[in-house]
């Protein structure tokens, strides 16, 4: 297990030639052709419940995830502020049941950011409160994940104990939603296995679905539905019997991965939110920013670590517009 952890710690870190995302934020304006906006964006046209949630106070951090203050959810998600470097802490939960199926949710059409898009089980933010500010063993983030699983999906706290969340890695990424709103966050990736009872909050979630690895592959193989297939190079082996989370992931990489690729992506045209499967060690590779030698090293490392049980074929998928990011499905 330790050998596998070391392999992935070595391989999933960005190549040293990749620039820090903050150094290239100025390029976003020309790519997205954003107009200069005031932070006083009107919320009158949005759902009242969602507007109220915009008053929550998020945790502001620097690029090393050091806490530097707090600001409203509204201010944290305005592209006018994101373009100036405003960065906050967040999390993404991937919940698998005992059949190794991943719970996905479709965001409600009432959501202000990324409405109607499919994403992983739960994506949200720890708040600037004493309980969720605590950083030892990511306990504040775990508490926030437990709170939001209950709020969005009605999952009882007892079904997702804090100790059952496994922390995988952190990602520094930026994703515009519609030119006004977007995300710029240090995102904690949490994995949990649990059989849960759902009571969906329709103001937050439009639909839910459990998908196996094979289901995901079929879904992603339909370019008209969820994604489009990469045809230029096949990078990862696929195995219909693979188990995403059979073993405890235990801190594969505690460093912060810079999702530099997201800094150059147009607002999403796909029905999938970009944070789905974002940068899980061993599953995702940003091909554009890796030299061929490191691509080969990563694939060899995954095989050597026996991350997947067998190698039946090589296949890689992406969703959203170019430049692609790649997921092993």
PDB file of C-alpha atoms in Angstrom:
ATOM      1  CA  UNK A   1       0.000   0.000   0.000  1.00  0.00           C
ATOM      2  CA  UNK A   2       2.813   2.407   0.877  1.00  0.00           C
ATOM      3  CA  UNK A   3       4.488   1.728  -2.469  1.00  0.00           C
ATOM      4  CA  UNK A   4       1.249   2.611  -4.258  1.00  0.00           C
ATOM      5  CA  UNK A   5       0.884   5.795  -2.243  1.00  0.00           C
ATOM      6  CA  UNK A   6       4.442   6.860  -3.055  1.00  0.00           C
ATOM      7  CA  UNK A   7       3.941   6.157  -6.750  1.00  0.00           C
ATOM      8  CA  UNK A   8       0.850   8.321  -6.925  1.00  0.00           C
ATOM      9  CA  UNK A   9       2.369  11.077  -4.808  1.00  0.00           C
ATOM     10  CA  UNK A  10       5.167  11.230  -7.353  1.00  0.00           C
ATOM     11  CA  UNK A  11       3.013  11.034 -10.449  1.00  0.00           C
ATOM     12  CA  UNK A  12      -0.053  13.143  -9.796  1.00  0.00           C
ATOM     13  CA  UNK A  13       1.836  16.313  -8.936  1.00  0.00           C
ATOM     14  CA  UNK A  14       1.863  18.813 -11.789  1.00  0.00           C
ATOM     15  CA  UNK A  15       4.924  18.961 -13.987  1.00  0.00           C
ATOM     16  CA  UNK A  16       7.342  21.604 -12.747  1.00  0.00           C
ATOM     17  CA  UNK A  17       6.946  23.564 -15.970  1.00  0.00           C
ATOM     18  CA  UNK A  18       3.242  24.207 -15.276  1.00  0.00           C
ATOM     19  CA  UNK A  19       2.774  27.828 -14.150  1.00  0.00           C
ATOM     20  CA  UNK A  20       1.030  28.719 -10.917  1.00  0.00           C
ATOM     21  CA  UNK A  21      -2.634  29.423 -11.776  1.00  0.00           C
ATOM     22  CA  UNK A  22      -2.510  32.823 -10.091  1.00  0.00           C
ATOM     23  CA  UNK A  23       0.225  33.911 -12.507  1.00  0.00           C
ATOM     24  CA  UNK A  24      -2.034  33.351 -15.514  1.00  0.00           C
ATOM     25  CA  UNK A  25      -5.361  34.654 -14.230  1.00  0.00           C
ATOM     26  CA  UNK A  26      -4.917  37.819 -16.289  1.00  0.00           C
ATOM     27  CA  UNK A  27      -5.217  35.688 -19.438  1.00  0.00           C
ATOM     28  CA  UNK A  28      -8.770  34.701 -18.589  1.00  0.00           C
ATOM     29  CA  UNK A  29     -10.191  38.083 -19.574  1.00  0.00           C
ATOM     30  CA  UNK A  30      -9.078  37.801 -23.174  1.00  0.00           C
ATOM     31  CA  UNK A  31     -10.122  34.164 -23.444  1.00  0.00           C
ATOM     32  CA  UNK A  32     -13.569  34.552 -21.927  1.00  0.00           C
ATOM     33  CA  UNK A  33     -14.001  38.144 -23.165  1.00  0.00           C
ATOM     34  CA  UNK A  34     -15.388  39.117 -19.795  1.00  0.00           C
ATOM     35  CA  UNK A  35     -16.615  42.632 -19.170  1.00  0.00           C
ATOM     36  CA  UNK A  36     -15.557  44.423 -16.050  1.00  0.00           C
ATOM     37  CA  UNK A  37     -18.352  43.968 -13.533  1.00  0.00           C
ATOM     38  CA  UNK A  38     -19.282  45.471 -10.244  1.00  0.00           C
ATOM     39  CA  UNK A  39     -19.529  43.215  -7.215  1.00  0.00           C
ATOM     40  CA  UNK A  40     -23.017  44.668  -6.757  1.00  0.00           C
ATOM     41  CA  UNK A  41     -24.588  42.158  -9.131  1.00  0.00           C
ATOM     42  CA  UNK A  42     -28.350  42.015  -8.626  1.00  0.00           C
ATOM     43  CA  UNK A  43     -29.805  38.750  -7.338  1.00  0.00           C
ATOM     44  CA  UNK A  44     -33.419  39.779  -7.882  1.00  0.00           C
ATOM     45  CA  UNK A  45     -33.998  37.297 -10.708  1.00  0.00           C
ATOM     46  CA  UNK A  46     -32.748  34.264  -8.772  1.00  0.00           C
ATOM     47  CA  UNK A  47     -34.481  31.803  -6.456  1.00  0.00           C
ATOM     48  CA  UNK A  48     -34.994  33.239  -2.963  1.00  0.00           C
ATOM     49  CA  UNK A  49     -33.593  30.235  -1.102  1.00  0.00           C
ATOM     50  CA  UNK A  50     -30.475  30.221  -3.232  1.00  0.00           C
ATOM     51  CA  UNK A  51     -30.064  33.968  -2.767  1.00  0.00           C
ATOM     52  CA  UNK A  52     -30.213  33.513   1.007  1.00  0.00           C
ATOM     53  CA  UNK A  53     -27.440  30.910   0.824  1.00  0.00           C
ATOM     54  CA  UNK A  54     -25.275  33.476  -0.967  1.00  0.00           C
ATOM     55  CA  UNK A  55     -24.969  35.262   2.395  1.00  0.00           C
ATOM     56  CA  UNK A  56     -23.007  32.365   3.904  1.00  0.00           C
ATOM     57  CA  UNK A  57     -19.404  33.200   4.743  1.00  0.00           C
ATOM     58  CA  UNK A  58     -16.771  31.130   2.948  1.00  0.00           C
ATOM     59  CA  UNK A  59     -13.163  30.677   4.069  1.00  0.00           C
ATOM     60  CA  UNK A  60     -10.690  32.728   2.038  1.00  0.00           C
ATOM     61  CA  UNK A  61      -7.290  31.108   1.471  1.00  0.00           C
ATOM     62  CA  UNK A  62      -4.082  31.782  -0.421  1.00  0.00           C
ATOM     63  CA  UNK A  63      -2.666  29.444  -3.067  1.00  0.00           C
ATOM     64  CA  UNK A  64      -1.132  27.325  -0.290  1.00  0.00           C
ATOM     65  CA  UNK A  65      -4.524  26.897   1.407  1.00  0.00           C
ATOM     66  CA  UNK A  66      -3.559  29.156   4.309  1.00  0.00           C
ATOM     67  CA  UNK A  67      -6.589  30.933   5.767  1.00  0.00           C
ATOM     68  CA  UNK A  68      -6.481  34.684   5.153  1.00  0.00           C
ATOM     69  CA  UNK A  69     -10.035  35.792   5.909  1.00  0.00           C
ATOM     70  CA  UNK A  70     -13.682  35.311   4.995  1.00  0.00           C
ATOM     71  CA  UNK A  71     -16.154  36.628   2.449  1.00  0.00           C
ATOM     72  CA  UNK A  72     -19.698  35.930   1.326  1.00  0.00           C
ATOM     73  CA  UNK A  73     -20.520  33.055  -0.976  1.00  0.00           C
ATOM     74  CA  UNK A  74     -21.786  35.657  -3.443  1.00  0.00           C
ATOM     75  CA  UNK A  75     -18.517  37.575  -3.552  1.00  0.00           C
ATOM     76  CA  UNK A  76     -16.471  34.378  -3.745  1.00  0.00           C
ATOM     77  CA  UNK A  77     -18.316  33.231  -6.860  1.00  0.00           C
ATOM     78  CA  UNK A  78     -18.361  36.447  -8.884  1.00  0.00           C
ATOM     79  CA  UNK A  79     -15.948  36.288 -11.821  1.00  0.00           C
ATOM     80  CA  UNK A  80     -15.180  39.979 -11.269  1.00  0.00           C
ATOM     81  CA  UNK A  81     -13.594  38.997  -7.943  1.00  0.00           C
ATOM     82  CA  UNK A  82     -12.183  35.689  -9.133  1.00  0.00           C
ATOM     83  CA  UNK A  83     -10.279  37.535 -11.859  1.00  0.00           C
ATOM     84  CA  UNK A  84      -8.578  39.505  -9.097  1.00  0.00           C
ATOM     85  CA  UNK A  85      -7.453  36.294  -7.403  1.00  0.00           C
ATOM     86  CA  UNK A  86     -10.147  35.740  -4.759  1.00  0.00           C
ATOM     87  CA  UNK A  87      -9.788  32.105  -3.661  1.00  0.00           C
ATOM     88  CA  UNK A  88     -11.791  30.055  -1.159  1.00  0.00           C
ATOM     89  CA  UNK A  89     -11.807  26.571   0.391  1.00  0.00           C
ATOM     90  CA  UNK A  90     -14.210  23.895  -0.880  1.00  0.00           C
ATOM     91  CA  UNK A  91     -14.779  20.142  -0.999  1.00  0.00           C
ATOM     92  CA  UNK A  92     -16.067  17.436  -3.353  1.00  0.00           C
ATOM     93  CA  UNK A  93     -17.542  14.203  -1.980  1.00  0.00           C
ATOM     94  CA  UNK A  94     -17.587  10.926  -3.918  1.00  0.00           C
ATOM     95  CA  UNK A  95     -19.978   8.500  -2.185  1.00  0.00           C
ATOM     96  CA  UNK A  96     -19.933   4.832  -3.212  1.00  0.00           C
ATOM     97  CA  UNK A  97     -22.430   2.249  -2.001  1.00  0.00           C
ATOM     98  CA  UNK A  98     -21.629  -1.374  -1.121  1.00  0.00           C
ATOM     99  CA  UNK A  99     -22.125  -2.325  -4.793  1.00  0.00           C
ATOM    100  CA  UNK A 100     -19.288   0.038  -5.761  1.00  0.00           C
ATOM    101  CA  UNK A 101     -21.682   2.417  -7.493  1.00  0.00           C
ATOM    102  CA  UNK A 102     -21.011   6.127  -7.369  1.00  0.00           C
ATOM    103  CA  UNK A 103     -23.855   8.454  -6.395  1.00  0.00           C
ATOM    104  CA  UNK A 104     -24.173  11.364  -8.831  1.00  0.00           C
ATOM    105  CA  UNK A 105     -26.475  14.353  -8.568  1.00  0.00           C
ATOM    106  CA  UNK A 106     -27.889  16.751 -11.117  1.00  0.00           C
ATOM    107  CA  UNK A 107     -27.836  20.264  -9.754  1.00  0.00           C
ATOM    108  CA  UNK A 108     -31.182  22.025  -9.478  1.00  0.00           C
ATOM    109  CA  UNK A 109     -32.170  24.521 -12.143  1.00  0.00           C
ATOM    110  CA  UNK A 110     -32.562  26.993  -9.266  1.00  0.00           C
ATOM    111  CA  UNK A 111     -28.818  26.952  -8.536  1.00  0.00           C
ATOM    112  CA  UNK A 112     -27.058  30.221  -9.292  1.00  0.00           C
ATOM    113  CA  UNK A 113     -23.813  28.549 -10.368  1.00  0.00           C
ATOM    114  CA  UNK A 114     -23.764  25.616 -12.799  1.00  0.00           C
ATOM    115  CA  UNK A 115     -27.571  25.070 -12.782  1.00  0.00           C
ATOM    116  CA  UNK A 116     -28.822  21.769 -14.180  1.00  0.00           C
ATOM    117  CA  UNK A 117     -25.374  20.194 -14.538  1.00  0.00           C
ATOM    118  CA  UNK A 118     -24.458  16.689 -13.385  1.00  0.00           C
ATOM    119  CA  UNK A 119     -21.687  16.408 -10.827  1.00  0.00           C
ATOM    120  CA  UNK A 120     -20.371  14.026  -8.194  1.00  0.00           C
ATOM    121  CA  UNK A 121     -22.229  13.308  -4.961  1.00  0.00           C
ATOM    122  CA  UNK A 122     -21.819  16.689  -3.305  1.00  0.00           C
ATOM    123  CA  UNK A 123     -19.732  19.818  -3.974  1.00  0.00           C
ATOM    124  CA  UNK A 124     -19.811  22.730  -1.552  1.00  0.00           C
ATOM    125  CA  UNK A 125     -17.806  24.811   0.929  1.00  0.00           C
ATOM    126  CA  UNK A 126     -16.860  24.741   4.601  1.00  0.00           C
ATOM    127  CA  UNK A 127     -18.078  27.892   6.305  1.00  0.00           C
ATOM    128  CA  UNK A 128     -16.220  30.453   8.372  1.00  0.00           C
ATOM    129  CA  UNK A 129     -17.497  28.994  11.648  1.00  0.00           C
ATOM    130  CA  UNK A 130     -15.505  27.608  14.600  1.00  0.00           C
ATOM    131  CA  UNK A 131     -16.446  23.992  13.842  1.00  0.00           C
ATOM    132  CA  UNK A 132     -15.675  24.124  10.124  1.00  0.00           C
ATOM    133  CA  UNK A 133     -12.514  26.224  10.422  1.00  0.00           C
ATOM    134  CA  UNK A 134     -10.639  23.462  12.251  1.00  0.00           C
ATOM    135  CA  UNK A 135      -7.924  22.006  10.020  1.00  0.00           C
ATOM    136  CA  UNK A 136      -6.479  19.032  11.940  1.00  0.00           C
ATOM    137  CA  UNK A 137      -7.277  15.835   9.999  1.00  0.00           C
ATOM    138  CA  UNK A 138      -9.475  17.962   7.722  1.00  0.00           C
ATOM    139  CA  UNK A 139     -12.126  17.814  10.446  1.00  0.00           C
ATOM    140  CA  UNK A 140     -13.705  21.142   9.460  1.00  0.00           C
ATOM    141  CA  UNK A 141     -14.079  20.036   5.847  1.00  0.00           C
ATOM    142  CA  UNK A 142     -15.472  16.663   6.960  1.00  0.00           C
ATOM    143  CA  UNK A 143     -18.068  18.421   9.121  1.00  0.00           C
ATOM    144  CA  UNK A 144     -19.038  20.613   6.182  1.00  0.00           C
ATOM    145  CA  UNK A 145     -19.362  17.557   3.938  1.00  0.00           C
ATOM    146  CA  UNK A 146     -21.606  15.853   6.479  1.00  0.00           C
ATOM    147  CA  UNK A 147     -23.734  18.996   6.796  1.00  0.00           C
ATOM    148  CA  UNK A 148     -24.191  19.442   3.040  1.00  0.00           C
ATOM    149  CA  UNK A 149     -24.931  15.765   2.363  1.00  0.00           C
ATOM    150  CA  UNK A 150     -27.776  16.204   4.814  1.00  0.00           C
ATOM    151  CA  UNK A 151     -28.906  19.538   3.379  1.00  0.00           C
ATOM    152  CA  UNK A 152     -28.828  18.549  -0.304  1.00  0.00           C
ATOM    153  CA  UNK A 153     -29.627  14.838  -0.209  1.00  0.00           C
ATOM    154  CA  UNK A 154     -31.245  14.322   3.195  1.00  0.00           C
ATOM    155  CA  UNK A 155     -28.566  11.835   4.284  1.00  0.00           C
ATOM    156  CA  UNK A 156     -28.588  11.329   8.043  1.00  0.00           C
ATOM    157  CA  UNK A 157     -25.396  12.261   9.871  1.00  0.00           C
ATOM    158  CA  UNK A 158     -25.243   8.773  11.383  1.00  0.00           C
ATOM    159  CA  UNK A 159     -24.976   7.197   7.924  1.00  0.00           C
ATOM    160  CA  UNK A 160     -21.870   9.227   7.038  1.00  0.00           C
ATOM    161  CA  UNK A 161     -19.704   9.381  10.204  1.00  0.00           C
ATOM    162  CA  UNK A 162     -16.856  11.873  10.126  1.00  0.00           C
ATOM    163  CA  UNK A 163     -14.229   9.158  10.540  1.00  0.00           C
ATOM    164  CA  UNK A 164     -15.516   7.333   7.451  1.00  0.00           C
ATOM    165  CA  UNK A 165     -14.521  10.122   5.065  1.00  0.00           C
ATOM    166  CA  UNK A 166     -11.166   9.455   3.407  1.00  0.00           C
ATOM    167  CA  UNK A 167      -9.199  12.480   2.274  1.00  0.00           C
ATOM    168  CA  UNK A 168      -7.539  11.995  -1.105  1.00  0.00           C
ATOM    169  CA  UNK A 169      -6.025  15.291  -2.243  1.00  0.00           C
ATOM    170  CA  UNK A 170      -6.568  19.009  -2.735  1.00  0.00           C
ATOM    171  CA  UNK A 171      -7.020  20.757  -6.081  1.00  0.00           C
ATOM    172  CA  UNK A 172      -6.529  24.411  -6.929  1.00  0.00           C
ATOM    173  CA  UNK A 173      -8.888  25.045  -9.804  1.00  0.00           C
ATOM    174  CA  UNK A 174     -10.914  27.716 -11.545  1.00  0.00           C
ATOM    175  CA  UNK A 175     -14.060  27.188 -13.622  1.00  0.00           C
ATOM    176  CA  UNK A 176     -16.319  29.905 -15.061  1.00  0.00           C
ATOM    177  CA  UNK A 177     -20.043  29.163 -15.055  1.00  0.00           C
ATOM    178  CA  UNK A 178     -21.673  31.780 -17.274  1.00  0.00           C
ATOM    179  CA  UNK A 179     -19.377  34.797 -17.445  1.00  0.00           C
ATOM    180  CA  UNK A 180     -20.860  36.336 -14.286  1.00  0.00           C
ATOM    181  CA  UNK A 181     -20.437  33.449 -11.858  1.00  0.00           C
ATOM    182  CA  UNK A 182     -17.743  30.840 -11.432  1.00  0.00           C
ATOM    183  CA  UNK A 183     -15.560  28.841  -9.053  1.00  0.00           C
ATOM    184  CA  UNK A 184     -12.037  29.489  -7.830  1.00  0.00           C
ATOM    185  CA  UNK A 185     -11.174  27.228  -4.952  1.00  0.00           C
ATOM    186  CA  UNK A 186      -8.842  24.874  -3.175  1.00  0.00           C
ATOM    187  CA  UNK A 187     -11.008  21.763  -3.346  1.00  0.00           C
ATOM    188  CA  UNK A 188     -10.652  18.880  -0.874  1.00  0.00           C
ATOM    189  CA  UNK A 189     -11.542  15.529  -2.458  1.00  0.00           C
ATOM    190  CA  UNK A 190     -13.287  13.198   0.018  1.00  0.00           C
ATOM    191  CA  UNK A 191     -14.248   9.574  -0.584  1.00  0.00           C
ATOM    192  CA  UNK A 192     -16.778   7.640   1.493  1.00  0.00           C
ATOM    193  CA  UNK A 193     -18.426   4.246   1.192  1.00  0.00           C
ATOM    194  CA  UNK A 194     -21.926   4.099   2.667  1.00  0.00           C
ATOM    195  CA  UNK A 195     -25.409   2.784   2.005  1.00  0.00           C
ATOM    196  CA  UNK A 196     -27.609   5.806   2.583  1.00  0.00           C
ATOM    197  CA  UNK A 197     -31.260   6.807   2.587  1.00  0.00           C
ATOM    198  CA  UNK A 198     -31.989   9.794   0.362  1.00  0.00           C
ATOM    199  CA  UNK A 199     -34.520  12.560   0.869  1.00  0.00           C
ATOM    200  CA  UNK A 200     -33.603  14.943  -1.930  1.00  0.00           C
ATOM    201  CA  UNK A 201     -33.911  18.694  -1.427  1.00  0.00           C
ATOM    202  CA  UNK A 202     -35.457  19.730  -4.750  1.00  0.00           C
ATOM    203  CA  UNK A 203     -34.224  23.283  -4.358  1.00  0.00           C
ATOM    204  CA  UNK A 204     -30.681  21.884  -4.464  1.00  0.00           C
ATOM    205  CA  UNK A 205     -30.890  18.691  -6.513  1.00  0.00           C
ATOM    206  CA  UNK A 206     -32.887  17.940  -9.652  1.00  0.00           C
ATOM    207  CA  UNK A 207     -32.079  14.221  -9.950  1.00  0.00           C
ATOM    208  CA  UNK A 208     -29.793  11.525  -8.558  1.00  0.00           C
ATOM    209  CA  UNK A 209     -28.357   8.368 -10.036  1.00  0.00           C
ATOM    210  CA  UNK A 210     -26.057   5.544  -8.945  1.00  0.00           C
ATOM    211  CA  UNK A 211     -23.636   4.484 -11.665  1.00  0.00           C
ATOM    212  CA  UNK A 212     -21.188   1.601 -11.814  1.00  0.00           C
ATOM    213  CA  UNK A 213     -17.879   1.889 -13.612  1.00  0.00           C
ATOM    214  CA  UNK A 214     -19.452   0.164 -16.608  1.00  0.00           C
ATOM    215  CA  UNK A 215     -22.426   2.553 -16.485  1.00  0.00           C
ATOM    216  CA  UNK A 216     -20.058   5.500 -16.427  1.00  0.00           C
ATOM    217  CA  UNK A 217     -18.137   4.175 -19.387  1.00  0.00           C
ATOM    218  CA  UNK A 218     -21.320   3.728 -21.405  1.00  0.00           C
ATOM    219  CA  UNK A 219     -22.544   7.182 -20.455  1.00  0.00           C
ATOM    220  CA  UNK A 220     -19.267   8.825 -21.393  1.00  0.00           C
ATOM    221  CA  UNK A 221     -19.096   6.836 -24.625  1.00  0.00           C
ATOM    222  CA  UNK A 222     -22.203   8.646 -25.860  1.00  0.00           C
ATOM    223  CA  UNK A 223     -20.739  11.922 -27.136  1.00  0.00           C
ATOM    224  CA  UNK A 224     -24.189  13.414 -27.623  1.00  0.00           C
ATOM    225  CA  UNK A 225     -25.235  12.874 -24.035  1.00  0.00           C
ATOM    226  CA  UNK A 226     -22.521  13.626 -21.507  1.00  0.00           C
ATOM    227  CA  UNK A 227     -19.137  14.024 -23.087  1.00  0.00           C
ATOM    228  CA  UNK A 228     -17.046  13.450 -26.144  1.00  0.00           C
ATOM    229  CA  UNK A 229     -14.427  10.831 -26.756  1.00  0.00           C
ATOM    230  CA  UNK A 230     -10.767  11.564 -27.216  1.00  0.00           C
ATOM    231  CA  UNK A 231      -9.665   9.912 -30.413  1.00  0.00           C
ATOM    232  CA  UNK A 232      -6.083  11.136 -30.714  1.00  0.00           C
ATOM    233  CA  UNK A 233      -4.531   9.026 -27.973  1.00  0.00           C
ATOM    234  CA  UNK A 234      -5.673   6.290 -25.622  1.00  0.00           C
ATOM    235  CA  UNK A 235      -4.059   6.617 -22.261  1.00  0.00           C
ATOM    236  CA  UNK A 236      -5.667   4.514 -19.588  1.00  0.00           C
ATOM    237  CA  UNK A 237      -6.645   0.892 -19.221  1.00  0.00           C
ATOM    238  CA  UNK A 238     -10.272   0.130 -18.449  1.00  0.00           C
ATOM    239  CA  UNK A 239     -11.783  -2.692 -16.486  1.00  0.00           C
ATOM    240  CA  UNK A 240     -15.474  -3.204 -15.935  1.00  0.00           C
ATOM    241  CA  UNK A 241     -14.778  -4.961 -12.635  1.00  0.00           C
ATOM    242  CA  UNK A 242     -12.603  -2.188 -11.247  1.00  0.00           C
ATOM    243  CA  UNK A 243     -13.436  -0.940  -7.787  1.00  0.00           C
ATOM    244  CA  UNK A 244     -13.047   2.790  -7.317  1.00  0.00           C
ATOM    245  CA  UNK A 245     -12.635   2.623  -3.563  1.00  0.00           C
ATOM    246  CA  UNK A 246     -12.113  -0.924  -2.342  1.00  0.00           C
ATOM    247  CA  UNK A 247      -9.088   0.001  -0.254  1.00  0.00           C
ATOM    248  CA  UNK A 248      -8.598   2.949   2.048  1.00  0.00           C
ATOM    249  CA  UNK A 249      -7.151   5.795  -0.067  1.00  0.00           C
ATOM    250  CA  UNK A 250      -5.344   7.301   2.966  1.00  0.00           C
ATOM    251  CA  UNK A 251      -3.665  10.523   1.910  1.00  0.00           C
ATOM    252  CA  UNK A 252      -2.431   9.693  -1.569  1.00  0.00           C
ATOM    253  CA  UNK A 253      -1.331  13.283  -2.026  1.00  0.00           C
ATOM    254  CA  UNK A 254      -1.641  16.015   0.587  1.00  0.00           C
ATOM    255  CA  UNK A 255      -0.072  18.641  -1.658  1.00  0.00           C
ATOM    256  CA  UNK A 256      -2.203  20.999  -3.715  1.00  0.00           C
ATOM    257  CA  UNK A 257      -2.543  20.121  -7.386  1.00  0.00           C
ATOM    258  CA  UNK A 258      -2.886  23.089  -9.718  1.00  0.00           C
ATOM    259  CA  UNK A 259      -5.627  22.551 -12.273  1.00  0.00           C
ATOM    260  CA  UNK A 260      -3.973  24.954 -14.684  1.00  0.00           C
ATOM    261  CA  UNK A 261      -6.040  23.538 -17.532  1.00  0.00           C
ATOM    262  CA  UNK A 262      -9.253  24.946 -16.099  1.00  0.00           C
ATOM    263  CA  UNK A 263      -7.876  28.463 -16.367  1.00  0.00           C
ATOM    264  CA  UNK A 264      -8.240  28.301 -20.140  1.00  0.00           C
ATOM    265  CA  UNK A 265     -11.652  26.659 -20.493  1.00  0.00           C
ATOM    266  CA  UNK A 266     -14.723  28.403 -21.858  1.00  0.00           C
ATOM    267  CA  UNK A 267     -17.988  28.273 -19.862  1.00  0.00           C
ATOM    268  CA  UNK A 268     -19.168  24.656 -20.019  1.00  0.00           C
ATOM    269  CA  UNK A 269     -21.155  23.462 -23.024  1.00  0.00           C
ATOM    270  CA  UNK A 270     -21.545  19.947 -21.639  1.00  0.00           C
ATOM    271  CA  UNK A 271     -24.290  18.944 -19.163  1.00  0.00           C
ATOM    272  CA  UNK A 272     -21.498  17.794 -16.830  1.00  0.00           C
ATOM    273  CA  UNK A 273     -20.029  20.146 -14.242  1.00  0.00           C
ATOM    274  CA  UNK A 274     -16.233  20.273 -14.565  1.00  0.00           C
ATOM    275  CA  UNK A 275     -15.622  19.214 -10.975  1.00  0.00           C
ATOM    276  CA  UNK A 276     -16.847  15.701 -11.639  1.00  0.00           C
ATOM    277  CA  UNK A 277     -13.926  13.305 -11.108  1.00  0.00           C
ATOM    278  CA  UNK A 278     -11.572  16.243 -10.977  1.00  0.00           C
ATOM    279  CA  UNK A 279      -7.937  15.219 -10.391  1.00  0.00           C
ATOM    280  CA  UNK A 280      -8.484  12.016  -8.402  1.00  0.00           C
ATOM    281  CA  UNK A 281      -4.985  10.478  -8.192  1.00  0.00           C
ATOM    282  CA  UNK A 282      -4.536   7.766 -10.789  1.00  0.00           C
ATOM    283  CA  UNK A 283      -7.774   8.597 -12.573  1.00  0.00           C
ATOM    284  CA  UNK A 284      -7.205  11.968 -14.171  1.00  0.00           C
ATOM    285  CA  UNK A 285      -4.408  13.321 -16.332  1.00  0.00           C
ATOM    286  CA  UNK A 286      -4.150  16.757 -17.902  1.00  0.00           C
ATOM    287  CA  UNK A 287      -2.533  15.703 -21.140  1.00  0.00           C
ATOM    288  CA  UNK A 288      -1.960  19.174 -22.526  1.00  0.00           C
ATOM    289  CA  UNK A 289       0.436  20.096 -19.717  1.00  0.00           C
ATOM    290  CA  UNK A 290       2.362  16.818 -19.472  1.00  0.00           C
ATOM    291  CA  UNK A 291       5.235  15.901 -21.786  1.00  0.00           C
ATOM    292  CA  UNK A 292       4.992  12.532 -23.506  1.00  0.00           C
ATOM    293  CA  UNK A 293       7.658  11.061 -21.213  1.00  0.00           C
ATOM    294  CA  UNK A 294       5.627  11.885 -18.111  1.00  0.00           C
ATOM    295  CA  UNK A 295       2.411  10.611 -19.715  1.00  0.00           C
ATOM    296  CA  UNK A 296       4.112   7.257 -20.282  1.00  0.00           C
ATOM    297  CA  UNK A 297       5.531   7.287 -16.746  1.00  0.00           C
ATOM    298  CA  UNK A 298       2.083   7.900 -15.279  1.00  0.00           C
ATOM    299  CA  UNK A 299       0.485   5.052 -17.211  1.00  0.00           C
ATOM    300  CA  UNK A 300       3.356   2.705 -16.287  1.00  0.00           C
ATOM    301  CA  UNK A 301       3.053   3.751 -12.661  1.00  0.00           C
ATOM    302  CA  UNK A 302      -0.676   3.059 -12.558  1.00  0.00           C
ATOM    303  CA  UNK A 303      -0.122  -0.397 -14.012  1.00  0.00           C
ATOM    304  CA  UNK A 304       2.810  -1.118 -11.679  1.00  0.00           C
ATOM    305  CA  UNK A 305       0.765  -0.090  -8.656  1.00  0.00           C
ATOM    306  CA  UNK A 306      -2.029  -2.449  -9.755  1.00  0.00           C
ATOM    307  CA  UNK A 307      -4.500   0.368  -9.241  1.00  0.00           C
ATOM    308  CA  UNK A 308      -6.891  -1.484 -11.524  1.00  0.00           C
ATOM    309  CA  UNK A 309      -7.142  -5.263 -11.458  1.00  0.00           C
ATOM    310  CA  UNK A 310      -6.621  -5.927 -15.171  1.00  0.00           C
ATOM    311  CA  UNK A 311      -5.881  -3.996 -18.323  1.00  0.00           C
ATOM    312  CA  UNK A 312      -8.478  -4.963 -20.948  1.00  0.00           C
ATOM    313  CA  UNK A 313      -8.149  -1.983 -23.256  1.00  0.00           C
ATOM    314  CA  UNK A 314      -6.865   1.564 -23.354  1.00  0.00           C
ATOM    315  CA  UNK A 315      -9.467   4.258 -23.362  1.00  0.00           C
ATOM    316  CA  UNK A 316      -9.772   7.827 -22.164  1.00  0.00           C
ATOM    317  CA  UNK A 317     -12.662  10.247 -22.082  1.00  0.00           C
ATOM    318  CA  UNK A 318     -13.210  13.931 -21.590  1.00  0.00           C
ATOM    319  CA  UNK A 319     -16.226  16.172 -21.259  1.00  0.00           C
ATOM    320  CA  UNK A 320     -16.737  19.857 -21.827  1.00  0.00           C
ATOM    321  CA  UNK A 321     -15.039  21.812 -24.567  1.00  0.00           C
ATOM    322  CA  UNK A 322     -11.361  21.827 -25.493  1.00  0.00           C
ATOM    323  CA  UNK A 323      -8.817  21.872 -24.057  1.00  0.00           C
ATOM    324  CA  UNK A 324      -9.881  18.509 -22.682  1.00  0.00           C
ATOM    325  CA  UNK A 325      -9.252  17.005 -19.360  1.00  0.00           C
ATOM    326  CA  UNK A 326      -9.101  13.250 -19.323  1.00  0.00           C
ATOM    327  CA  UNK A 327     -10.717  10.687 -17.088  1.00  0.00           C
ATOM    328  CA  UNK A 328     -10.151   6.961 -16.918  1.00  0.00           C
ATOM    329  CA  UNK A 329     -13.591   5.344 -17.084  1.00  0.00           C
TER     330      UNK A 329
END
